[in-house]
């Protein structure tokens, strides 16, 4: 797969001359879904690599309420 093909997929479907506005064939819909899935996957990959250096801080942010609740429950049952 060449870079030009990837760029064409990311641009999405092009309007065909002579087609009725607002109508798409099944193949056009499938191309659009493919382009959206590829864009979504690329965004997730980029977000993963951006968040990776902040792993410890993000883990503390997510686990903070859980650890706090666990501490409070542990104090109440003793």
Short mmCIF file of C-alpha atoms in Angstrom, two decimals:
data_model
loop_
_atom_site.label_atom_id
_atom_site.label_comp_id
_atom_site.label_asym_id
_atom_site.label_seq_id
_atom_site.Cartn_x
_atom_site.Cartn_y
_atom_site.Cartn_z
CA UNK A 1 0.00 0.00 0.00
CA UNK A 2 1.57 3.27 -1.06
CA UNK A 3 1.40 6.58 0.78
CA UNK A 4 -0.76 8.04 -2.00
CA UNK A 5 -3.32 5.30 -1.43
CA UNK A 6 -3.37 6.02 2.31
CA UNK A 7 -3.82 9.74 1.68
CA UNK A 8 -6.69 9.03 -0.74
CA UNK A 9 -8.37 6.82 1.87
CA UNK A 10 -8.00 9.50 4.53
CA UNK A 11 -9.56 12.11 2.28
CA UNK A 12 -12.70 10.02 2.00
CA UNK A 13 -14.92 9.50 -0.98
CA UNK A 14 -14.81 12.05 -3.75
CA UNK A 15 -17.98 13.33 -5.38
CA UNK A 16 -18.54 11.68 -8.72
CA UNK A 17 -19.54 14.05 -11.51
CA UNK A 18 -23.09 13.52 -12.65
CA UNK A 19 -24.21 11.80 -9.46
CA UNK A 20 -27.29 12.92 -7.57
CA UNK A 21 -26.31 14.98 -4.52
CA UNK A 22 -26.99 13.11 -1.29
CA UNK A 23 -27.00 9.65 -2.85
CA UNK A 24 -24.20 7.17 -2.34
CA UNK A 25 -23.77 3.64 -3.55
CA UNK A 26 -22.94 0.81 -1.17
CA UNK A 27 -19.31 0.91 -2.28
CA UNK A 28 -19.14 4.63 -1.44
CA UNK A 29 -20.54 3.95 2.03
CA UNK A 30 -18.02 1.18 2.59
CA UNK A 31 -15.16 3.44 1.47
CA UNK A 32 -16.34 6.11 3.89
CA UNK A 33 -16.56 3.62 6.76
CA UNK A 34 -13.07 2.35 5.95
CA UNK A 35 -11.70 5.91 5.90
CA UNK A 36 -13.35 6.73 9.23
CA UNK A 37 -12.03 3.53 10.85
CA UNK A 38 -8.51 4.23 9.62
CA UNK A 39 -8.69 7.82 10.90
CA UNK A 40 -9.97 6.60 14.27
CA UNK A 41 -7.19 4.02 14.54
CA UNK A 42 -4.56 6.63 13.67
CA UNK A 43 -5.92 9.01 16.31
CA UNK A 44 -5.83 6.23 18.92
CA UNK A 45 -2.25 5.33 18.02
CA UNK A 46 -1.13 8.97 18.22
CA UNK A 47 -2.98 9.46 21.53
CA UNK A 48 -1.33 6.32 22.91
CA UNK A 49 2.16 7.57 22.09
CA UNK A 50 1.40 11.04 23.45
CA UNK A 51 0.03 9.59 26.72
CA UNK A 52 2.81 7.03 27.17
CA UNK A 53 5.28 9.41 28.89
CA UNK A 54 2.53 10.34 31.37
CA UNK A 55 1.73 6.72 32.29
CA UNK A 56 2.46 7.03 36.03
CA UNK A 57 0.46 10.24 36.41
CA UNK A 58 -2.50 8.89 34.44
CA UNK A 59 -2.48 5.65 36.43
CA UNK A 60 -2.47 7.61 39.70
CA UNK A 61 -5.35 9.75 38.41
CA UNK A 62 -7.43 6.70 37.51
CA UNK A 63 -6.61 4.64 40.61
CA UNK A 64 -6.82 7.56 43.07
CA UNK A 65 -10.56 7.29 43.84
CA UNK A 66 -10.33 3.48 44.07
CA UNK A 67 -7.43 3.62 46.52
CA UNK A 68 -9.17 6.30 48.57
CA UNK A 69 -12.37 4.25 48.77
CA UNK A 70 -10.41 1.15 49.69
CA UNK A 71 -8.71 3.04 52.50
CA UNK A 72 -12.04 4.41 53.82
CA UNK A 73 -13.72 1.00 53.69
CA UNK A 74 -10.76 -0.59 55.44
CA UNK A 75 -10.98 1.98 58.27
CA UNK A 76 -14.75 1.47 58.75
CA UNK A 77 -14.60 -2.32 59.04
CA UNK A 78 -11.79 -2.39 61.68
#
